[in-house]
PDB file of C-alpha atoms and ligand atoms in Angstrom:
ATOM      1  CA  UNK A  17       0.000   0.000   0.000  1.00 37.00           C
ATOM      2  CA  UNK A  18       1.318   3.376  -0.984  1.00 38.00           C
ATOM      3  CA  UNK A  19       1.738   5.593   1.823  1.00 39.00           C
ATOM      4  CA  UNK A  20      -0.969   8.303   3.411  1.00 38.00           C
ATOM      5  CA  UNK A  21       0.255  11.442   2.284  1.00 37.00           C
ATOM      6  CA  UNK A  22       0.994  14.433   5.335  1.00 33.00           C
ATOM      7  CA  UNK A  23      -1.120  16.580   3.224  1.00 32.00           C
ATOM      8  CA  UNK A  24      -4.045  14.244   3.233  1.00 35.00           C
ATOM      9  CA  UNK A  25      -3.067  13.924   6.915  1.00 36.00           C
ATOM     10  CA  UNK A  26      -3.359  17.930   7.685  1.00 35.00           C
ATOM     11  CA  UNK A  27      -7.094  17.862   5.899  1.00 36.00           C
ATOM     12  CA  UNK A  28      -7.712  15.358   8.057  1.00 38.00           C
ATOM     13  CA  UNK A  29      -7.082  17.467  11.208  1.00 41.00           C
ATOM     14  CA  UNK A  30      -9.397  20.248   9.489  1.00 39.00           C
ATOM     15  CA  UNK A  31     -12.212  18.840   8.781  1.00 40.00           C
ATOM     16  CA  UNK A  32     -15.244  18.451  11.221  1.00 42.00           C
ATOM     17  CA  UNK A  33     -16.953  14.575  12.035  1.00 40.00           C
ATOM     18  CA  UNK A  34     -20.518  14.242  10.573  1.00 40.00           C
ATOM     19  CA  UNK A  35     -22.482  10.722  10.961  1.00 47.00           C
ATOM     20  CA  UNK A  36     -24.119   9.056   7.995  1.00 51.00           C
ATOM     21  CA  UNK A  37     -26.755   6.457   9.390  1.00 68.00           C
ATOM     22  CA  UNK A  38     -28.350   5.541   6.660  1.00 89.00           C
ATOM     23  CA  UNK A  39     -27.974   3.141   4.256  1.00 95.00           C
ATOM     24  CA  UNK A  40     -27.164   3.660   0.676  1.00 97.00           C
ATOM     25  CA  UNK A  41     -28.743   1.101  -2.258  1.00 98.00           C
ATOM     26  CA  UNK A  42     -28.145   2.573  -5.726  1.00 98.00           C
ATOM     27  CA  UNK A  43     -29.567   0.859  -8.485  1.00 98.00           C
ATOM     28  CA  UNK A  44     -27.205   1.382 -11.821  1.00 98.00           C
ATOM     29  CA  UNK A  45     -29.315   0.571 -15.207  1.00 98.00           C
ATOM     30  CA  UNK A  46     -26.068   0.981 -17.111  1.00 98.00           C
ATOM     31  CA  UNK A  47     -27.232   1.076 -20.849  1.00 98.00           C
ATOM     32  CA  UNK A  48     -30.744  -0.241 -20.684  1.00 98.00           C
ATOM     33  CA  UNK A  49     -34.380   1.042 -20.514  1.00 98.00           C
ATOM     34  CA  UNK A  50     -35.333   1.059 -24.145  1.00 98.00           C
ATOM     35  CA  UNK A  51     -38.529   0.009 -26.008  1.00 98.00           C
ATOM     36  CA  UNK A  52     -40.443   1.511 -22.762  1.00 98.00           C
ATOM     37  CA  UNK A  53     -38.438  -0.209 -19.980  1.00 98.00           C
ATOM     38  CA  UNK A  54     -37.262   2.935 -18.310  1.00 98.00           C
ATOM     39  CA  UNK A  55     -40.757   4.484 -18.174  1.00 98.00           C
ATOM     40  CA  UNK A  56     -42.632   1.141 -16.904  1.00 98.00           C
ATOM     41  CA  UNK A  57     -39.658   0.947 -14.332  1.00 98.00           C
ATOM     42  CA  UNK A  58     -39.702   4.505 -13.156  1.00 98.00           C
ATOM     43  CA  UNK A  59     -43.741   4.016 -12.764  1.00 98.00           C
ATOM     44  CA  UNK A  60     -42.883   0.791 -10.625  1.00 98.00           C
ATOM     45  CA  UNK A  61     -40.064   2.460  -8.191  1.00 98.00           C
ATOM     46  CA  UNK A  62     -42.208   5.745  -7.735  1.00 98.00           C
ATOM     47  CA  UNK A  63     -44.852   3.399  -6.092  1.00 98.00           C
ATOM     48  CA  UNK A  64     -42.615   2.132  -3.831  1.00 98.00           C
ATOM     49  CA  UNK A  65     -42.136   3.221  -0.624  1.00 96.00           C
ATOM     50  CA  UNK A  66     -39.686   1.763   2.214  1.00 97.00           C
ATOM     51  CA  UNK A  67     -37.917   3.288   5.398  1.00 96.00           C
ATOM     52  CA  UNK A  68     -36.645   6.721   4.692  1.00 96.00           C
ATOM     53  CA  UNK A  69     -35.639   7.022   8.085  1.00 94.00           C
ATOM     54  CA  UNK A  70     -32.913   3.793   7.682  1.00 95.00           C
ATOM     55  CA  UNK A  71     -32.443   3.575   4.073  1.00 97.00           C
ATOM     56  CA  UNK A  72     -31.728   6.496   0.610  1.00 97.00           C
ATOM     57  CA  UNK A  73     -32.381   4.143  -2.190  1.00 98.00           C
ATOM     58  CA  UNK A  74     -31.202   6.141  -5.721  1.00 98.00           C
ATOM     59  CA  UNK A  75     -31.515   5.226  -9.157  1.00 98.00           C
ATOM     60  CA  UNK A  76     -28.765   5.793 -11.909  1.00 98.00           C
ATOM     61  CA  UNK A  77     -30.601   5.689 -15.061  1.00 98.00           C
ATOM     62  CA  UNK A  78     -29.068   6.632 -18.671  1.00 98.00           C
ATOM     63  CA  UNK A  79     -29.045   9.816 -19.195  1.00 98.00           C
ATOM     64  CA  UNK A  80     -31.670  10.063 -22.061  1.00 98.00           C
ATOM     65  CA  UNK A  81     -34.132   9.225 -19.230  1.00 98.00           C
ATOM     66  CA  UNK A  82     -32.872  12.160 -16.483  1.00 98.00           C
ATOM     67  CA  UNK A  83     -35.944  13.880 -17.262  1.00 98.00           C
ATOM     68  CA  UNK A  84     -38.099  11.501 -16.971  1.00 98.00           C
ATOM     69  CA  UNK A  85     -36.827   9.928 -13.909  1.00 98.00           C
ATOM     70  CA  UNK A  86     -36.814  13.726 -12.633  1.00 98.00           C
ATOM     71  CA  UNK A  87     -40.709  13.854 -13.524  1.00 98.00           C
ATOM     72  CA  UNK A  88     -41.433  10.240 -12.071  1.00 98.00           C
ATOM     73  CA  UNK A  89     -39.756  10.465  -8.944  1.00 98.00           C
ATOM     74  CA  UNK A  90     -39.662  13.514  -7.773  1.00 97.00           C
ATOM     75  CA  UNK A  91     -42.195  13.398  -4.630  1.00 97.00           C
ATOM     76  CA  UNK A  92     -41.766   9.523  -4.307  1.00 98.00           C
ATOM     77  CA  UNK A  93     -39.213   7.548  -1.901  1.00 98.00           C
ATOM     78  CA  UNK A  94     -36.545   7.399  -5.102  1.00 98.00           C
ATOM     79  CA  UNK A  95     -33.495   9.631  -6.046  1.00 98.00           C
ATOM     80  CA  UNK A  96     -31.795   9.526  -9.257  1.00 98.00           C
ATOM     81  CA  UNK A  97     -28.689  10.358 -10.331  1.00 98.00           C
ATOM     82  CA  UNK A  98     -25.996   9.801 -13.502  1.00 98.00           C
ATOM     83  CA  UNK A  99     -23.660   7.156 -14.440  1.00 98.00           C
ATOM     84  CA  UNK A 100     -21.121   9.407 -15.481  1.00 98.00           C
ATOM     85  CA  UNK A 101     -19.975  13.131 -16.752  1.00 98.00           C
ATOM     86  CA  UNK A 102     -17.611  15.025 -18.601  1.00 98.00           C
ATOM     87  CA  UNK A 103     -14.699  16.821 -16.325  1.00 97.00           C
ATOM     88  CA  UNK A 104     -14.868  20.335 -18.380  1.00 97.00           C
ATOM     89  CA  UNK A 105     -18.026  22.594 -17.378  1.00 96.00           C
ATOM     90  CA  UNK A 106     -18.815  23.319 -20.955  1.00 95.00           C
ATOM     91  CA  UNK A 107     -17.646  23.693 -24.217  1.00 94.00           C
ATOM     92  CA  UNK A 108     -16.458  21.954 -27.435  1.00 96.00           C
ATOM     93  CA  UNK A 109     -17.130  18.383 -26.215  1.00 95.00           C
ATOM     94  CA  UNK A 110     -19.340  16.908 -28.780  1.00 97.00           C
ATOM     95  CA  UNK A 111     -21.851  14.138 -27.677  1.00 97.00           C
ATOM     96  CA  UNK A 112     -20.585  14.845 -23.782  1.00 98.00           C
ATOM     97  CA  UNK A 113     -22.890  15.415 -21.020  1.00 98.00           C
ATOM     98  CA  UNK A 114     -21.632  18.560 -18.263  1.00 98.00           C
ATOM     99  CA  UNK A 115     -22.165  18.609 -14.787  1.00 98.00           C
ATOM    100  CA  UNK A 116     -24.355  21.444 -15.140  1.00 98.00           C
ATOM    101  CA  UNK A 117     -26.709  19.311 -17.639  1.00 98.00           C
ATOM    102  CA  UNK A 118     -26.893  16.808 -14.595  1.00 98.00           C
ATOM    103  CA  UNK A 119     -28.002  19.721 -12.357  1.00 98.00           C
ATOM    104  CA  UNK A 120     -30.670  20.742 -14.567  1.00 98.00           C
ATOM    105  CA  UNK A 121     -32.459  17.790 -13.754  1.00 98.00           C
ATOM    106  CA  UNK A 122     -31.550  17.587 -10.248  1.00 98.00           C
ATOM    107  CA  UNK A 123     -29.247  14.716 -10.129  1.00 97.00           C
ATOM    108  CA  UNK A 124     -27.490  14.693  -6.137  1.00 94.00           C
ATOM    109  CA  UNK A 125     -25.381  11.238  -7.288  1.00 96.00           C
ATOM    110  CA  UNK A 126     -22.897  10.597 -10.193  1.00 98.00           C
ATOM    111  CA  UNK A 127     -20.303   7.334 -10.301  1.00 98.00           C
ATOM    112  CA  UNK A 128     -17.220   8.552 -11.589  1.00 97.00           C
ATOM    113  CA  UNK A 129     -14.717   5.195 -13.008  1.00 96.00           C
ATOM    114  CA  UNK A 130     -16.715   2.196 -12.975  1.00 97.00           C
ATOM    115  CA  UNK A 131     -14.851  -0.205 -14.201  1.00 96.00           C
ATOM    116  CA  UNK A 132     -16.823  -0.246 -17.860  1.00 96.00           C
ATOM    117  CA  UNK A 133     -15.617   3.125 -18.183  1.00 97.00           C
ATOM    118  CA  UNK A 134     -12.226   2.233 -16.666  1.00 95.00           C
ATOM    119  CA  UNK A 135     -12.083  -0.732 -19.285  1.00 94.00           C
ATOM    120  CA  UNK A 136     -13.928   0.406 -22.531  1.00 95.00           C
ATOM    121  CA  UNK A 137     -13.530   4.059 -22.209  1.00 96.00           C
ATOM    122  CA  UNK A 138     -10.177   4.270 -21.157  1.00 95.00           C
ATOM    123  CA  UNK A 139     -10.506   6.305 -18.262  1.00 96.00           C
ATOM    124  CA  UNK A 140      -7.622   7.061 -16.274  1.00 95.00           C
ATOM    125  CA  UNK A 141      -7.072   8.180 -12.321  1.00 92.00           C
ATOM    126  CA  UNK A 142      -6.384  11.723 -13.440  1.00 92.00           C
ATOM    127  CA  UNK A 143      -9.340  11.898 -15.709  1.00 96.00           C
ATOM    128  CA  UNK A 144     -11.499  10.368 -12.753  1.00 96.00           C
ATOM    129  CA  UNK A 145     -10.144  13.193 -10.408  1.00 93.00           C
ATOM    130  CA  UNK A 146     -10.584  15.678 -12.349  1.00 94.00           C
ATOM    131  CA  UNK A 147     -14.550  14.333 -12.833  1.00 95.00           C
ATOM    132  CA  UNK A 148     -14.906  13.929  -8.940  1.00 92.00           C
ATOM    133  CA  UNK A 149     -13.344  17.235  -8.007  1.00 90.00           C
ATOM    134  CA  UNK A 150     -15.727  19.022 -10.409  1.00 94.00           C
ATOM    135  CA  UNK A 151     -18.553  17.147  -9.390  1.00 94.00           C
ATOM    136  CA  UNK A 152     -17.844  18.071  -5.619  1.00 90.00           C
ATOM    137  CA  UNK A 153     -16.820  21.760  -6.675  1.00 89.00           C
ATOM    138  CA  UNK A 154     -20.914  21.812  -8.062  1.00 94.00           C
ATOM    139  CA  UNK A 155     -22.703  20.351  -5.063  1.00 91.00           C
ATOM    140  CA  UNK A 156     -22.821  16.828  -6.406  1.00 94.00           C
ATOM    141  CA  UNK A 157     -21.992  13.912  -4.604  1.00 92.00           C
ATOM    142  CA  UNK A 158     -19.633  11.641  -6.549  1.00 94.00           C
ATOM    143  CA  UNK A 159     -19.606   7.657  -5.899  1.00 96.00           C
ATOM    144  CA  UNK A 160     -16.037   6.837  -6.880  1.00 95.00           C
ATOM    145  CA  UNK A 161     -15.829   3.098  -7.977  1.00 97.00           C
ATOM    146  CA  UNK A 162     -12.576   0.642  -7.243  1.00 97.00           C
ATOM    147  CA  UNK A 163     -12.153  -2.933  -7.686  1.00 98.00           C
ATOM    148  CA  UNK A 164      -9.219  -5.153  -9.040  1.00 97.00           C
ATOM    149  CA  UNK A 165      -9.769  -7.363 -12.032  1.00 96.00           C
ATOM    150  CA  UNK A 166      -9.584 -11.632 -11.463  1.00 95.00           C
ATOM    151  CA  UNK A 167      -5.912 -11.679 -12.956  1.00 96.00           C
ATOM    152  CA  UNK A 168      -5.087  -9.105 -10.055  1.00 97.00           C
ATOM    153  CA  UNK A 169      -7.133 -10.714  -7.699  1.00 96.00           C
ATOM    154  CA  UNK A 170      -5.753 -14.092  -8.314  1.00 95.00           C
ATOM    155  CA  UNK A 171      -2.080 -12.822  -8.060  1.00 97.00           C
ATOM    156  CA  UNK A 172      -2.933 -11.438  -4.448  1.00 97.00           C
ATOM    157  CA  UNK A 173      -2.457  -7.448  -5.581  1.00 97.00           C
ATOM    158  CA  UNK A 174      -5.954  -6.576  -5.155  1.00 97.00           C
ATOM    159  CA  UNK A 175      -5.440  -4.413  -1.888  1.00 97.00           C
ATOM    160  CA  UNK A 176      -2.451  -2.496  -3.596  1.00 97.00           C
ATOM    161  CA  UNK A 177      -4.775  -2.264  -6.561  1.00 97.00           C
ATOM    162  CA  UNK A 178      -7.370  -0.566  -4.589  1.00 97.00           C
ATOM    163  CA  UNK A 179      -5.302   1.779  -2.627  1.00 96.00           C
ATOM    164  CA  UNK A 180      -3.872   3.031  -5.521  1.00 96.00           C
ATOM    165  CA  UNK A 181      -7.105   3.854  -7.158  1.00 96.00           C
ATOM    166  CA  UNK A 182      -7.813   5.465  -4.012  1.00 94.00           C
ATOM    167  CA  UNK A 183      -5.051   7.092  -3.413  1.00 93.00           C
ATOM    168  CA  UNK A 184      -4.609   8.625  -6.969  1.00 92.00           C
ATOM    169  CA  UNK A 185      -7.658  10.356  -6.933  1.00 91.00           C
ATOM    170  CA  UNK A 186      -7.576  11.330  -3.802  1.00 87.00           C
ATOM    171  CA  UNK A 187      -4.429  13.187  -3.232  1.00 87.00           C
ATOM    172  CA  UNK A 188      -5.748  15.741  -6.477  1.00 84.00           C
ATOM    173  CA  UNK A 189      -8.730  16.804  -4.302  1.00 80.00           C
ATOM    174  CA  UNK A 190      -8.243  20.517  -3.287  1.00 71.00           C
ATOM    175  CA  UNK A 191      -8.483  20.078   0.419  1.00 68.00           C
ATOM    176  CA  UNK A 192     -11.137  22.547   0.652  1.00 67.00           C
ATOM    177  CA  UNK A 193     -13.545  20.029  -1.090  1.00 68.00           C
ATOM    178  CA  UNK A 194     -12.743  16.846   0.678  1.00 66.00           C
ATOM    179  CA  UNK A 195     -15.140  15.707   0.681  1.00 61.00           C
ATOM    180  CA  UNK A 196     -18.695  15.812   3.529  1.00 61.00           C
ATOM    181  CA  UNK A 197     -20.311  13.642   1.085  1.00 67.00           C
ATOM    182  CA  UNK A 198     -17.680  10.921   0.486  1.00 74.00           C
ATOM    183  CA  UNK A 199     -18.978   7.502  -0.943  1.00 91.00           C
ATOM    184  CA  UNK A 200     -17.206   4.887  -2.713  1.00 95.00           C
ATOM    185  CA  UNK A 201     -17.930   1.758  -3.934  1.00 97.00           C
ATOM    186  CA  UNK A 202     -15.883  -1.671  -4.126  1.00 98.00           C
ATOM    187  CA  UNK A 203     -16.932  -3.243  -7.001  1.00 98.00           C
ATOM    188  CA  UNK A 204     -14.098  -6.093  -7.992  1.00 97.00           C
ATOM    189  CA  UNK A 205     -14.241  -6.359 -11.737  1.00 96.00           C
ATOM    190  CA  UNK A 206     -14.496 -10.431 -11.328  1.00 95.00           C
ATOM    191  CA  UNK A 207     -17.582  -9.965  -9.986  1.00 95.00           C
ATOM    192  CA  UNK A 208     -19.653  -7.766 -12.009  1.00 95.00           C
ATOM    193  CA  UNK A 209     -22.512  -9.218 -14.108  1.00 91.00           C
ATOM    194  CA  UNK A 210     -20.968 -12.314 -13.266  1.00 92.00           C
ATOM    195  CA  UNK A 211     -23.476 -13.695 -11.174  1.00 88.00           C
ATOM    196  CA  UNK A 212     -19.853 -14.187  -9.109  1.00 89.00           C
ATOM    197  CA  UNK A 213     -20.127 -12.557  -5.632  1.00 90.00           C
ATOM    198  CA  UNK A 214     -17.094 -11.671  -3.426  1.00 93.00           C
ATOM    199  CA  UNK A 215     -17.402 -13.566  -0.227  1.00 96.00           C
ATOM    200  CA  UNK A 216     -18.062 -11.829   3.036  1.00 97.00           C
ATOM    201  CA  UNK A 217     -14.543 -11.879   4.245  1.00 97.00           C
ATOM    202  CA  UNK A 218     -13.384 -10.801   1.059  1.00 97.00           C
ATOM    203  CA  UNK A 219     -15.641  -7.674   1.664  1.00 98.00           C
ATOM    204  CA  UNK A 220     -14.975  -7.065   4.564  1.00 97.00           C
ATOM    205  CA  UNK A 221     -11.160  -7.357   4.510  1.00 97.00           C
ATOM    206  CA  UNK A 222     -11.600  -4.786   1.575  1.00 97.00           C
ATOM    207  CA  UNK A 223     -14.125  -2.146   3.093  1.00 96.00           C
ATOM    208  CA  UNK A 224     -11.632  -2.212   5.961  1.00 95.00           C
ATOM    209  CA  UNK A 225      -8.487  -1.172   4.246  1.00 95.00           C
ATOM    210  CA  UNK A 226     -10.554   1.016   2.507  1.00 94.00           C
ATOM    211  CA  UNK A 227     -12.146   3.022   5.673  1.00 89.00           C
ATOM    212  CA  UNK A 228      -8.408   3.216   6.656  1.00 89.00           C
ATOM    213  CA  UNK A 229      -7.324   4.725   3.632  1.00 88.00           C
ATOM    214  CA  UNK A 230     -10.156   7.165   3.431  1.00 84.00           C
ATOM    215  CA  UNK A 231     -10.081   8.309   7.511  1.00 78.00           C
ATOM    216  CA  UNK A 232      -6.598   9.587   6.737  1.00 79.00           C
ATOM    217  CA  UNK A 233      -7.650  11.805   3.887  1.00 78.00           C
ATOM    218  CA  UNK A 234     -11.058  13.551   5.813  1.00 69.00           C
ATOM    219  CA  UNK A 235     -11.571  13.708   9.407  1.00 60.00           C
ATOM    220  CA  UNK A 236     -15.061  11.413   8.911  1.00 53.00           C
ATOM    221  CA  UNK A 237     -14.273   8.391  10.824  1.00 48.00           C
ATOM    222  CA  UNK A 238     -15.530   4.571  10.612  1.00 42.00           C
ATOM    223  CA  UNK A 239     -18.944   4.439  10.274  1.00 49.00           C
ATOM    224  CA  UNK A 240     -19.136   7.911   8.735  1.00 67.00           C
ATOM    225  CA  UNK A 241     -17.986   7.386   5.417  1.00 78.00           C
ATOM    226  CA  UNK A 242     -20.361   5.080   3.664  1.00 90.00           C
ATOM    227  CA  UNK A 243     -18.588   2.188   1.166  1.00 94.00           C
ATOM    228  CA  UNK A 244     -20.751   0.700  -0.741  1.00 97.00           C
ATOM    229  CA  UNK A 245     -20.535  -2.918  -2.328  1.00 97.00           C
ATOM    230  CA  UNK A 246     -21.579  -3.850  -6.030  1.00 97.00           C
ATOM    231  CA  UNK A 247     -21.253  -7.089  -8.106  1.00 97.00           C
ATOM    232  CA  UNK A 248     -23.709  -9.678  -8.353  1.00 96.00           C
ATOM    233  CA  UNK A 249     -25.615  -8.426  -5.390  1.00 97.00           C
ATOM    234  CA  UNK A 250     -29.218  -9.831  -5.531  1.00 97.00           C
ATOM    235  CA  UNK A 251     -32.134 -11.050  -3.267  1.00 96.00           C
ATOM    236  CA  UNK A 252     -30.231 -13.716  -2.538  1.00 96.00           C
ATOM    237  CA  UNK A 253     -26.941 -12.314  -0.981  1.00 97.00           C
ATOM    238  CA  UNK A 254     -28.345  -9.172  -0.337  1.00 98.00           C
ATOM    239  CA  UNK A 255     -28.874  -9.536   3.297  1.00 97.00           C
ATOM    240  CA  UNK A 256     -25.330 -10.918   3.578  1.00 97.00           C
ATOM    241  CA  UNK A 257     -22.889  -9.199   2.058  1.00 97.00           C
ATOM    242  CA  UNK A 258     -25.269  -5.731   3.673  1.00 97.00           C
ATOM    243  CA  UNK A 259     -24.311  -7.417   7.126  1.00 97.00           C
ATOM    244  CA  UNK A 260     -20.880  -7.020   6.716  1.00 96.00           C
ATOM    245  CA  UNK A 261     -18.862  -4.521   8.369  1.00 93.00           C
ATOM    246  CA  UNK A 262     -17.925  -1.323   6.996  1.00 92.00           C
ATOM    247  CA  UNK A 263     -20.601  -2.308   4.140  1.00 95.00           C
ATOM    248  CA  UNK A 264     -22.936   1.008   4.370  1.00 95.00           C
ATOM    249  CA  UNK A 265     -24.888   0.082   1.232  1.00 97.00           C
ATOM    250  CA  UNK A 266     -24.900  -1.472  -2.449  1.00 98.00           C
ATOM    251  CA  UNK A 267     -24.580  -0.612  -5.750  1.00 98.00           C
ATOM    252  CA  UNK A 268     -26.816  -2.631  -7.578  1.00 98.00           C
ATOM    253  CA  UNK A 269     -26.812  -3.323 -11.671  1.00 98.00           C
ATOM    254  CA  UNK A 270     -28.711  -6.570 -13.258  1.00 97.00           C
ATOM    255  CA  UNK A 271     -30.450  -7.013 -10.169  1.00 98.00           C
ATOM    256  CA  UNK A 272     -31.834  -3.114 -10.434  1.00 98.00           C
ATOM    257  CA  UNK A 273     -33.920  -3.802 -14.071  1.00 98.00           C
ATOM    258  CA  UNK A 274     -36.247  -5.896 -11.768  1.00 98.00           C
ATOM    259  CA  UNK A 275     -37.801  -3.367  -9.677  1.00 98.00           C
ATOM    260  CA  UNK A 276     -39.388  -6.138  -7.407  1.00 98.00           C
ATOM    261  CA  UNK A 277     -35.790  -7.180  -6.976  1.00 98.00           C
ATOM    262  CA  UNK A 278     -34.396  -4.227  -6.454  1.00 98.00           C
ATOM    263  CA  UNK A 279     -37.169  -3.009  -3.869  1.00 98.00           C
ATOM    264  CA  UNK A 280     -37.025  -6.271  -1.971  1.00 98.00           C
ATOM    265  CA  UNK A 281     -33.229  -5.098  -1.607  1.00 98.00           C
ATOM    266  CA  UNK A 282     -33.652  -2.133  -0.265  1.00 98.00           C
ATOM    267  CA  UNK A 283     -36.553  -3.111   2.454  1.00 97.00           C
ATOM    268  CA  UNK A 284     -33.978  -5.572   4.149  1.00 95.00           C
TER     269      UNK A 284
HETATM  270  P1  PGA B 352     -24.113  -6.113 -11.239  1.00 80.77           P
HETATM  271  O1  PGA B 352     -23.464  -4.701 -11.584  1.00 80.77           O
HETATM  272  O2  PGA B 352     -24.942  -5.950 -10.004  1.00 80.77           O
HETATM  273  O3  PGA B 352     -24.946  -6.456 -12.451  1.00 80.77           O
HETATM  274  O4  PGA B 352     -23.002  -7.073 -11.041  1.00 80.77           O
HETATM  275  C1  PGA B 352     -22.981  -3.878 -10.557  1.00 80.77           C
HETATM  276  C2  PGA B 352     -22.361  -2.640 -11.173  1.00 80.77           C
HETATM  277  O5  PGA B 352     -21.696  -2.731 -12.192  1.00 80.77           O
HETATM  278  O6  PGA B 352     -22.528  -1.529 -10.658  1.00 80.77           O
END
């Protein structure tokens, strides 16, 4: 593991201790909700109440449907939020989506580097920092995803994997927006879609290192920083892998296309 800047130590000293109670489920459609899907889901979730007081249950949807989910939503029990966004405010970036467009239609969440957009899109550390400093400069709450692949899971790296990805973003945050509204999410790449969940100690050996790392860089302690878990996660494991320490919520993709699924998740 790399080591804790002083820097990210001194911001840690700063910064005042806020507690996050409730649990997090996000629900990421990735690229689906055509032929009428996104509207008959959106209906479905807006009916659907469950514990506000214990649980925030969001919805990243595409962002063709932003408005829609805006219009569907807004009243019910069910943020929404964007799967991704460009790291300039404006200009001459054609077929890009700002972080101003996002705010139009109210979006509070955006995942910056999922691992699709890690793997497909290219996207680098600096490119994600630049995306979740922006998005925290504008009032939005970025969800920054890390995970190792199988290969560097299966040669033992996968905790020096994650710090890094951590770490790299991390230490490009201006100090003044380290973040109140810090969330990441563990996703190992060997596990997403896959049906393929990481065990419980896997997760919880991960969310642990990953609280560490995180408690150095803002003064939000333990249970204050909430570290999500996605990959595979589904009605089945659900109540598991949620039991796990230092696991303050789920991000949630196949599983999140079945809204009885999904809301079954989120009333656990
Ligand atoms: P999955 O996706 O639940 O379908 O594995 C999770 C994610 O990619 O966020």
């Amino acid at each position: 593991m790399q080591e804790i800047s002083s820097y990210a130590i001194e911001i840690k000293q700063n910064r005042e201790v806020k507690i996050v109670t409730k649990r997090l489920m996000m629900g990421n459609w990735k690229m689906n909700g055509q032929d009428g899907r996104a509207a008959e889901l959106l209906a479905e979730y807006s009916q659907a109440d469950y514990d506000q007081q214990k649980v925030e249950a969001v919805l990243l949807v595409p962002y063709v449907y932003l408005a829609q989910a805006q219009s569907v939503l807004r009243g019910s029990a069910w943020g929404w939020g964007a799967q991704n966004c460009n790291e300039q405010l404006s200009g001459a970036q054609t077929g890009e989506i700002s972080v101003g467009m996002l705010k139009d239609f109210d979006c509070q969440y955006v995942l910056v580097g999922h691992s699709e957009r890690r793997q497909y899109f290219s996207e680098n550390n600096s490119l994600l920092a630049a995306k979740y400093q922006l998005l925290l400069a504008q009032g939005l709450t970025p969800v920054l995803c890390v995970g190792e692949s199988l290969l560097q899971r299966q040669s033992g790296c996968q905790e020096d994997v994650v710090a890094e990805q951590l770490h790299e973003v991390l230490k490009q945050i201006s100090s003044e927006l380290l973040p109140d509204n810090f969330i990441v999410a563990y996703e190992p790449v060997w596990a997403i879609g896959t049906g393929q969940t990481a065990n419980v100690d896997q997760i919880g050996q991960m969310h642990a290192l990953i609280r560490e790392i995180l408690s150095a860089y803002c003064t939000r302690q333990g249970q204050e920083i909430r570290l999500l878990y996605g990959g595979s996660v589904n009605r089945a494991n659900a109540q598991d892998i949620l039991a796990v320490e230092n696991v303050d919520g789920s991000l949630i993709g196949g599983a999140s296309l079945d809204s009885g699924q999904m809301i079954e998740i989120v009333n656990l």
